[in-house]
PDB file of C-alpha atoms in Angstrom:
ATOM      1  CA  UNK Y   1       0.000   0.000   0.000  1.00  0.00           C
ATOM      2  CA  UNK Y   2       1.440   3.344  -1.042  1.00  0.00           C
ATOM      3  CA  UNK Y   3       2.050   5.947   1.652  1.00  0.00           C
ATOM      4  CA  UNK Y   4       0.768   9.417   0.866  1.00  0.00           C
ATOM      5  CA  UNK Y   5       3.615  11.869   1.419  1.00  0.00           C
ATOM      6  CA  UNK Y   6       2.598  15.347   2.551  1.00  0.00           C
ATOM      7  CA  UNK Y   7       4.041  18.267   0.533  1.00  0.00           C
ATOM      8  CA  UNK Y   8       5.732  19.649   3.668  1.00  0.00           C
ATOM      9  CA  UNK Y   9       7.564  16.352   4.126  1.00  0.00           C
ATOM     10  CA  UNK Y  10       8.596  16.362   0.470  1.00  0.00           C
ATOM     11  CA  UNK Y  11       9.975  19.881   0.822  1.00  0.00           C
ATOM     12  CA  UNK Y  12      11.761  18.981   4.041  1.00  0.00           C
ATOM     13  CA  UNK Y  13      13.581  16.112   2.349  1.00  0.00           C
ATOM     14  CA  UNK Y  14      14.402  18.327  -0.636  1.00  0.00           C
ATOM     15  CA  UNK Y  15      16.048  20.853   1.667  1.00  0.00           C
ATOM     16  CA  UNK Y  16      17.845  18.116   3.609  1.00  0.00           C
ATOM     17  CA  UNK Y  17      19.341  16.739   0.380  1.00  0.00           C
ATOM     18  CA  UNK Y  18      20.300  20.226  -0.746  1.00  0.00           C
ATOM     19  CA  UNK Y  19      22.363  20.619   2.415  1.00  0.00           C
ATOM     20  CA  UNK Y  20      23.737  17.084   2.692  1.00  0.00           C
ATOM     21  CA  UNK Y  21      24.733  14.673  -0.062  1.00  0.00           C
ATOM     22  CA  UNK Y  22      23.436  11.249   0.947  1.00  0.00           C
ATOM     23  CA  UNK Y  23      23.706   9.682  -2.509  1.00  0.00           C
ATOM     24  CA  UNK Y  24      26.805   7.645  -1.568  1.00  0.00           C
ATOM     25  CA  UNK Y  25      24.903   5.624   1.051  1.00  0.00           C
ATOM     26  CA  UNK Y  26      23.353   2.291   0.001  1.00  0.00           C
ATOM     27  CA  UNK Y  27      19.533   2.379  -0.194  1.00  0.00           C
ATOM     28  CA  UNK Y  28      18.391   1.296   3.271  1.00  0.00           C
ATOM     29  CA  UNK Y  29      21.275   3.025   5.042  1.00  0.00           C
ATOM     30  CA  UNK Y  30      20.379   6.194   3.179  1.00  0.00           C
ATOM     31  CA  UNK Y  31      16.726   5.797   4.158  1.00  0.00           C
ATOM     32  CA  UNK Y  32      17.626   5.465   7.847  1.00  0.00           C
ATOM     33  CA  UNK Y  33      20.142   8.325   7.813  1.00  0.00           C
ATOM     34  CA  UNK Y  34      17.748  10.684   6.049  1.00  0.00           C
ATOM     35  CA  UNK Y  35      14.740   9.864   8.206  1.00  0.00           C
ATOM     36  CA  UNK Y  36      16.725  10.219  11.438  1.00  0.00           C
ATOM     37  CA  UNK Y  37      18.025  13.595  10.260  1.00  0.00           C
ATOM     38  CA  UNK Y  38      14.536  14.597   9.150  1.00  0.00           C
ATOM     39  CA  UNK Y  39      13.175  13.782  12.632  1.00  0.00           C
ATOM     40  CA  UNK Y  40      15.904  15.688  14.460  1.00  0.00           C
ATOM     41  CA  UNK Y  41      17.058  18.440  12.059  1.00  0.00           C
ATOM     42  CA  UNK Y  42      20.561  17.341  13.035  1.00  0.00           C
ATOM     43  CA  UNK Y  43      22.784  16.816  10.004  1.00  0.00           C
ATOM     44  CA  UNK Y  44      25.623  15.446  12.125  1.00  0.00           C
ATOM     45  CA  UNK Y  45      23.782  12.125  12.438  1.00  0.00           C
ATOM     46  CA  UNK Y  46      25.147  11.341   8.968  1.00  0.00           C
ATOM     47  CA  UNK Y  47      28.561  10.757  10.547  1.00  0.00           C
ATOM     48  CA  UNK Y  48      27.327   9.475  13.908  1.00  0.00           C
ATOM     49  CA  UNK Y  49      25.053   6.578  12.927  1.00  0.00           C
ATOM     50  CA  UNK Y  50      26.492   3.068  12.597  1.00  0.00           C
ATOM     51  CA  UNK Y  51      24.751   0.313  10.604  1.00  0.00           C
ATOM     52  CA  UNK Y  52      25.360  -2.393   8.032  1.00  0.00           C
ATOM     53  CA  UNK Y  53      23.387  -2.496   4.779  1.00  0.00           C
ATOM     54  CA  UNK Y  54      23.233  -6.297   4.620  1.00  0.00           C
ATOM     55  CA  UNK Y  55      21.785  -6.411   8.134  1.00  0.00           C
ATOM     56  CA  UNK Y  56      19.233  -3.771   7.195  1.00  0.00           C
ATOM     57  CA  UNK Y  57      18.191  -5.747   4.108  1.00  0.00           C
ATOM     58  CA  UNK Y  58      17.531  -8.827   6.239  1.00  0.00           C
ATOM     59  CA  UNK Y  59      15.737  -6.823   8.933  1.00  0.00           C
ATOM     60  CA  UNK Y  60      13.619  -5.073   6.294  1.00  0.00           C
ATOM     61  CA  UNK Y  61      12.540  -8.466   4.975  1.00  0.00           C
ATOM     62  CA  UNK Y  62      11.727  -9.743   8.457  1.00  0.00           C
ATOM     63  CA  UNK Y  63       9.800  -6.582   9.336  1.00  0.00           C
ATOM     64  CA  UNK Y  64       7.663  -6.778   6.209  1.00  0.00           C
ATOM     65  CA  UNK Y  65       7.118 -10.492   6.788  1.00  0.00           C
ATOM     66  CA  UNK Y  66       5.458  -9.629  10.098  1.00  0.00           C
ATOM     67  CA  UNK Y  67       8.210  -9.893  12.708  1.00  0.00           C
ATOM     68  CA  UNK Y  68       7.101  -8.238  15.955  1.00  0.00           C
ATOM     69  CA  UNK Y  69       8.331  -4.784  16.928  1.00  0.00           C
ATOM     70  CA  UNK Y  70       9.218  -4.113  20.567  1.00  0.00           C
ATOM     71  CA  UNK Y  71       9.833  -0.644  22.019  1.00  0.00           C
ATOM     72  CA  UNK Y  72      11.192   0.501  25.357  1.00  0.00           C
ATOM     73  CA  UNK Y  73       8.754   3.382  25.955  1.00  0.00           C
ATOM     74  CA  UNK Y  74       5.368   4.558  24.732  1.00  0.00           C
ATOM     75  CA  UNK Y  75       6.935   7.624  23.120  1.00  0.00           C
ATOM     76  CA  UNK Y  76       8.768   5.350  20.688  1.00  0.00           C
ATOM     77  CA  UNK Y  77       5.562   3.405  20.051  1.00  0.00           C
ATOM     78  CA  UNK Y  78       3.702   6.640  19.319  1.00  0.00           C
ATOM     79  CA  UNK Y  79       6.278   7.571  16.682  1.00  0.00           C
ATOM     80  CA  UNK Y  80       6.086   4.281  14.794  1.00  0.00           C
ATOM     81  CA  UNK Y  81       3.400   4.435  12.146  1.00  0.00           C
ATOM     82  CA  UNK Y  82       1.758   1.652  10.149  1.00  0.00           C
ATOM     83  CA  UNK Y  83       2.653  -1.020  12.738  1.00  0.00           C
ATOM     84  CA  UNK Y  84       1.600  -2.002  16.221  1.00  0.00           C
ATOM     85  CA  UNK Y  85       4.397  -2.510  18.714  1.00  0.00           C
ATOM     86  CA  UNK Y  86       4.872  -4.205  22.065  1.00  0.00           C
ATOM     87  CA  UNK Y  87       5.691  -2.046  25.095  1.00  0.00           C
ATOM     88  CA  UNK Y  88       5.534  -3.559  28.588  1.00  0.00           C
ATOM     89  CA  UNK Y  89       6.741  -0.548  30.566  1.00  0.00           C
ATOM     90  CA  UNK Y  90       3.352  -0.037  32.239  1.00  0.00           C
ATOM     91  CA  UNK Y  91       3.517  -3.560  33.641  1.00  0.00           C
ATOM     92  CA  UNK Y  92       7.143  -3.403  34.736  1.00  0.00           C
ATOM     93  CA  UNK Y  93       8.462  -2.897  38.255  1.00  0.00           C
ATOM     94  CA  UNK Y  94      11.887  -1.858  39.440  1.00  0.00           C
ATOM     95  CA  UNK Y  95      13.783  -3.901  41.999  1.00  0.00           C
ATOM     96  CA  UNK Y  96      17.256  -4.358  43.436  1.00  0.00           C
ATOM     97  CA  UNK Y  97      19.690  -4.069  40.537  1.00  0.00           C
ATOM     98  CA  UNK Y  98      16.846  -3.888  38.023  1.00  0.00           C
ATOM     99  CA  UNK Y  99      15.344  -0.718  36.573  1.00  0.00           C
ATOM    100  CA  UNK Y 100      11.733  -0.590  35.446  1.00  0.00           C
ATOM    101  CA  UNK Y 101      12.914  -0.210  31.847  1.00  0.00           C
ATOM    102  CA  UNK Y 102      15.053  -3.328  32.108  1.00  0.00           C
ATOM    103  CA  UNK Y 103      12.175  -5.309  33.610  1.00  0.00           C
ATOM    104  CA  UNK Y 104       9.953  -4.169  30.735  1.00  0.00           C
ATOM    105  CA  UNK Y 105      12.444  -5.663  28.273  1.00  0.00           C
ATOM    106  CA  UNK Y 106      12.312  -8.990  30.117  1.00  0.00           C
ATOM    107  CA  UNK Y 107       8.520  -8.975  30.021  1.00  0.00           C
ATOM    108  CA  UNK Y 108       8.468  -8.083  26.332  1.00  0.00           C
ATOM    109  CA  UNK Y 109      10.860 -10.900  25.478  1.00  0.00           C
ATOM    110  CA  UNK Y 110       8.539 -13.339  27.256  1.00  0.00           C
ATOM    111  CA  UNK Y 111       5.808 -12.096  24.897  1.00  0.00           C
ATOM    112  CA  UNK Y 112       7.646 -12.131  21.562  1.00  0.00           C
ATOM    113  CA  UNK Y 113      10.586 -14.532  21.838  1.00  0.00           C
ATOM    114  CA  UNK Y 114      13.403 -14.504  19.262  1.00  0.00           C
ATOM    115  CA  UNK Y 115      13.305 -12.773  15.892  1.00  0.00           C
ATOM    116  CA  UNK Y 116      11.770  -9.430  16.885  1.00  0.00           C
ATOM    117  CA  UNK Y 117      12.905  -5.934  15.968  1.00  0.00           C
ATOM    118  CA  UNK Y 118      13.757  -4.025  19.147  1.00  0.00           C
ATOM    119  CA  UNK Y 119      13.598  -0.212  19.143  1.00  0.00           C
ATOM    120  CA  UNK Y 120      15.191   1.446  22.165  1.00  0.00           C
ATOM    121  CA  UNK Y 121      15.210   5.227  22.219  1.00  0.00           C
ATOM    122  CA  UNK Y 122      15.070   6.211  25.859  1.00  0.00           C
ATOM    123  CA  UNK Y 123      16.679   3.993  28.469  1.00  0.00           C
ATOM    124  CA  UNK Y 124      20.270   2.735  28.309  1.00  0.00           C
ATOM    125  CA  UNK Y 125      19.337   0.142  30.949  1.00  0.00           C
ATOM    126  CA  UNK Y 126      16.739  -1.288  28.546  1.00  0.00           C
ATOM    127  CA  UNK Y 127      19.432  -1.780  25.922  1.00  0.00           C
ATOM    128  CA  UNK Y 128      21.807  -3.267  28.493  1.00  0.00           C
ATOM    129  CA  UNK Y 129      19.122  -5.752  29.564  1.00  0.00           C
ATOM    130  CA  UNK Y 130      18.403  -6.749  25.973  1.00  0.00           C
ATOM    131  CA  UNK Y 131      22.093  -7.504  25.511  1.00  0.00           C
ATOM    132  CA  UNK Y 132      21.981  -9.806  28.559  1.00  0.00           C
ATOM    133  CA  UNK Y 133      19.121 -11.824  27.058  1.00  0.00           C
ATOM    134  CA  UNK Y 134      19.600 -14.420  24.359  1.00  0.00           C
ATOM    135  CA  UNK Y 135      16.979 -12.604  22.289  1.00  0.00           C
ATOM    136  CA  UNK Y 136      18.266 -13.449  18.779  1.00  0.00           C
ATOM    137  CA  UNK Y 137      16.814 -10.203  17.379  1.00  0.00           C
ATOM    138  CA  UNK Y 138      16.177  -9.484  13.727  1.00  0.00           C
ATOM    139  CA  UNK Y 139      17.481  -5.981  14.460  1.00  0.00           C
ATOM    140  CA  UNK Y 140      18.199  -3.736  17.423  1.00  0.00           C
ATOM    141  CA  UNK Y 141      17.653  -0.033  16.887  1.00  0.00           C
ATOM    142  CA  UNK Y 142      19.688   1.115  19.862  1.00  0.00           C
ATOM    143  CA  UNK Y 143      19.509   4.884  20.110  1.00  0.00           C
ATOM    144  CA  UNK Y 144      19.014   5.682  23.807  1.00  0.00           C
ATOM    145  CA  UNK Y 145      19.865   9.200  24.890  1.00  0.00           C
ATOM    146  CA  UNK Y 146      21.609  10.581  27.936  1.00  0.00           C
ATOM    147  CA  UNK Y 147      24.807  11.412  29.753  1.00  0.00           C
ATOM    148  CA  UNK Y 148      24.804   8.257  31.884  1.00  0.00           C
ATOM    149  CA  UNK Y 149      25.230   4.970  30.092  1.00  0.00           C
ATOM    150  CA  UNK Y 150      23.891   5.895  26.662  1.00  0.00           C
ATOM    151  CA  UNK Y 151      27.134   5.956  24.693  1.00  0.00           C
ATOM    152  CA  UNK Y 152      28.436   2.983  26.657  1.00  0.00           C
ATOM    153  CA  UNK Y 153      25.352   0.849  26.033  1.00  0.00           C
ATOM    154  CA  UNK Y 154      25.502   1.623  22.319  1.00  0.00           C
ATOM    155  CA  UNK Y 155      29.181   0.692  22.198  1.00  0.00           C
ATOM    156  CA  UNK Y 156      28.290  -2.596  23.899  1.00  0.00           C
ATOM    157  CA  UNK Y 157      25.601  -3.176  21.287  1.00  0.00           C
ATOM    158  CA  UNK Y 158      28.127  -2.748  18.478  1.00  0.00           C
ATOM    159  CA  UNK Y 159      30.590  -5.042  20.244  1.00  0.00           C
ATOM    160  CA  UNK Y 160      27.886  -7.711  20.645  1.00  0.00           C
ATOM    161  CA  UNK Y 161      27.790  -8.448  16.920  1.00  0.00           C
ATOM    162  CA  UNK Y 162      23.985  -8.285  16.862  1.00  0.00           C
ATOM    163  CA  UNK Y 163      22.377  -6.703  13.775  1.00  0.00           C
ATOM    164  CA  UNK Y 164      21.923  -3.109  14.813  1.00  0.00           C
ATOM    165  CA  UNK Y 165      21.431   0.558  14.147  1.00  0.00           C
ATOM    166  CA  UNK Y 166      23.267   2.650  16.713  1.00  0.00           C
ATOM    167  CA  UNK Y 167      25.203   5.870  17.035  1.00  0.00           C
ATOM    168  CA  UNK Y 168      28.487   6.760  18.653  1.00  0.00           C
ATOM    169  CA  UNK Y 169      27.536   9.851  20.637  1.00  0.00           C
ATOM    170  CA  UNK Y 170      25.313  10.367  23.695  1.00  0.00           C
ATOM    171  CA  UNK Y 171      22.472  11.797  21.634  1.00  0.00           C
ATOM    172  CA  UNK Y 172      19.493   9.798  20.489  1.00  0.00           C
ATOM    173  CA  UNK Y 173      15.947   9.624  21.791  1.00  0.00           C
ATOM    174  CA  UNK Y 174      12.472   8.347  21.066  1.00  0.00           C
ATOM    175  CA  UNK Y 175      11.919  10.411  17.925  1.00  0.00           C
ATOM    176  CA  UNK Y 176      15.103   9.286  16.179  1.00  0.00           C
ATOM    177  CA  UNK Y 177      14.660   5.646  17.221  1.00  0.00           C
ATOM    178  CA  UNK Y 178      11.127   5.614  15.821  1.00  0.00           C
ATOM    179  CA  UNK Y 179      12.368   7.358  12.683  1.00  0.00           C
ATOM    180  CA  UNK Y 180      14.966   4.647  12.062  1.00  0.00           C
ATOM    181  CA  UNK Y 181      12.314   1.939  12.258  1.00  0.00           C
ATOM    182  CA  UNK Y 182       9.917   3.972  10.101  1.00  0.00           C
ATOM    183  CA  UNK Y 183      12.606   4.212   7.433  1.00  0.00           C
ATOM    184  CA  UNK Y 184      12.468   0.430   7.103  1.00  0.00           C
ATOM    185  CA  UNK Y 185       8.669   0.408   7.235  1.00  0.00           C
ATOM    186  CA  UNK Y 186       8.331   3.023   4.494  1.00  0.00           C
ATOM    187  CA  UNK Y 187      10.976   1.558   2.197  1.00  0.00           C
ATOM    188  CA  UNK Y 188       9.243  -0.436  -0.542  1.00  0.00           C
ATOM    189  CA  UNK Y 189       9.476  -4.184  -0.859  1.00  0.00           C
ATOM    190  CA  UNK Y 190       9.616  -6.194  -4.062  1.00  0.00           C
ATOM    191  CA  UNK Y 191       5.844  -6.664  -3.703  1.00  0.00           C
ATOM    192  CA  UNK Y 192       5.124  -2.937  -3.756  1.00  0.00           C
ATOM    193  CA  UNK Y 193       4.228  -0.829  -6.740  1.00  0.00           C
ATOM    194  CA  UNK Y 194       7.555   0.107  -8.375  1.00  0.00           C
ATOM    195  CA  UNK Y 195       6.213   3.629  -8.930  1.00  0.00           C
ATOM    196  CA  UNK Y 196       5.900   4.175  -5.177  1.00  0.00           C
ATOM    197  CA  UNK Y 197       7.779   7.282  -4.176  1.00  0.00           C
ATOM    198  CA  UNK Y 198      10.274   6.897  -1.353  1.00  0.00           C
ATOM    199  CA  UNK Y 199      11.811   9.696   0.645  1.00  0.00           C
TER     200      UNK Y 199
END
């Protein structure tokens, strides 16, 4: 199903591309980079994001085949369009050595099992907990934000060898994490109309 792109969004991407040449990125990497920048108005993400095109291709296929999407907070869920997601934060409880966000990840894994796409945009402890689980994810969008633990948790994600989208710096957040997942949702599949416009 084609997505109707609002003229303001079209103009926003036109201006983004006028200020930043993204043509050297492979297709899905370019889609993620551009949509993250579009959501944040921060051109420096082009040099801060870390991802692998082959991993994105596989994750894109899994996503469009119906793999579940799990998020760490409702703000990420609210930003993801065209797909329902699992968020167990409301049911989670903190305890000794366990933050509420980390407990929510445990609960979500009990719901979805292996093969999900995990989108973490708020809590570094959620990402750290996911890395402790044997979750076998299709993809981890690990873009938590903050001065405590964010950069470190993202470095640990990259070191884990899991298929991932991350960034090197402390910045991130719900909007950019949702944008990265939306880039994969909006990118056409081989089943889509070849005339579908992508941004």
